[in-house]
Amino acid sequence: MSTHSDRTEGTEPAWVLVTRREVVSRITDKSFLLGTVLMVVLLVGFIGFSAWQDEKTETVTLGATPDAVAMASAIVDGAPEVDDQVKVTLVELDDDAAAEAALHEDEVDAWLHPVDGGWELTSESSEQDALTDVARTVVRQQVLADNAAGAGTTVEQLEAGSAVSTAFLRGDAEKAAVAEAVGFVFVFLFYFAALIFGMQLASSVIEEKQSRIVEIIAAAIPLRHLLAGKVLGNTALALIQLLVYLVVGLVGLSFTSYKSYVPALSGPTAWFIGFFLAGFIALACLWAVAGSLASRTEDLQATSTPLTMLMLVMFFGGLSLDGRSQVIASFIPPVSAVVMPKRILAGGVEWWEPLVALGLLAVFAAVTVAVGERLYRRALLQTGGRVGLRQAWSAAE
């Protein structure tokens, strides 16, 4: 058993000093700061581009010969009702030759003219997707109205009973799309933080072990305090970075057409932070164990392979699971750390389900820390090669 005092000569426990060292050394590191700033810039840029795209109006020029002016005028007038981000401008052309010349010289984006069985929209070298969609809808409506009038009826009577609508048991299509997108962000952020900070944590453990510095540290403080400080320090750093990304994301979202969803996302985001903390602490402890089992940096790939596979299962499970399998996985740690927040986003979750899932995840984290602490202490001071799990578990302290 360790005979070290849990406190240093001062008044602070040893784990507090280690935690502070981890946070200060990393938060003042240029690569950490640059990486965080770069991610924020990319996030702001993506949100800004999305907002710009949402507000952007595409202006297209439609050419029409005399036999198509009436239909082209209908397209110009009907475009805002079909797609309010498409503005069509009409250019009247004398004949087919003038239309082809206008296309070649980029005076018009497309030329509308009648053909056998309907209408044709001719462009110079590539299809005008937005204009094509608008033209198809308006032309269909116009022709249907003319045919209905010729038959002595109306479009409404012809289309009576033909409408097909969609419905969702939970929310609507736009809400479901937003929930799916934010759910992906949650899963990605968890995977990104656990992988980056976990690898750095394991590498720092190996460096201290390989340089024999850990033997000096072990003579001054208990190894469990060293482990606690490393895990808590990296957890604090990961949480700070996560909060920065979430705040930037939510604030940025408030400037887009999806701003009405921001209040509804606040609750799921808070739940995600709770699940993130419990899941990250468990995985950080396992990363520290992976580092303690290695004697050289080259050994880390082998000692961390099971952990890397677990994280991949969490990542792809969080993205792909649905239905009953998603419900079951949302209660199984550590996968529940990413699956339950996605379910909360989608809605339809009973109030007790997140509490139970978070409780199970917290128990898993506690057990992982207890087991990991024993493996870490017994493997950290063993040198001369890679240490196996069984060897570390049974080794004397």
PDB file of C-alpha atoms in Angstrom, residues 206 209-210 290-291 293-305 384-387:
ATOM      1  CA  ILE A 206       4.163   7.012 -22.015  1.00  0.00           C
ATOM      2  CA  LYS A 209       7.160   6.375 -18.096  1.00  0.00           C
ATOM      3  CA  GLN A 210       9.788   6.135 -20.832  1.00  0.00           C
ATOM      4  CA  ALA A 290      -3.473   2.122 -22.406  1.00  0.00           C
ATOM      5  CA  GLY A 291      -0.542   4.472 -21.928  1.00  0.00           C
ATOM      6  CA  LEU A 293       0.611  -0.658 -20.395  1.00  0.00           C
ATOM      7  CA  ALA A 294       3.039   0.605 -23.039  1.00  0.00           C
ATOM      8  CA  SER A 295       6.746   1.099 -22.440  1.00  0.00           C
ATOM      9  CA  ARG A 296       7.437   2.938 -25.691  1.00  0.00           C
ATOM     10  CA  THR A 297       5.430   5.188 -27.984  1.00  0.00           C
ATOM     11  CA  GLU A 298       5.449   2.410 -30.574  1.00  0.00           C
ATOM     12  CA  ASP A 299       3.525   0.168 -28.146  1.00  0.00           C
ATOM     13  CA  LEU A 300       0.553   2.526 -27.907  1.00  0.00           C
ATOM     14  CA  GLN A 301      -1.074   1.309 -31.113  1.00  0.00           C
ATOM     15  CA  ALA A 302      -1.244  -2.223 -29.708  1.00  0.00           C
ATOM     16  CA  THR A 303      -2.359  -1.293 -26.186  1.00  0.00           C
ATOM     17  CA  SER A 304      -5.010   1.158 -27.434  1.00  0.00           C
ATOM     18  CA  THR A 305      -6.502  -1.012 -30.218  1.00  0.00           C
ATOM     19  CA  GLY A 384      11.175  -3.559 -20.080  1.00  0.00           C
ATOM     20  CA  GLY A 385       8.344  -4.127 -22.523  1.00  0.00           C
ATOM     21  CA  ARG A 386       4.610  -3.999 -23.071  1.00  0.00           C
ATOM     22  CA  VAL A 387       2.556  -5.046 -20.046  1.00  0.00           C
TER      23      VAL A 387
END
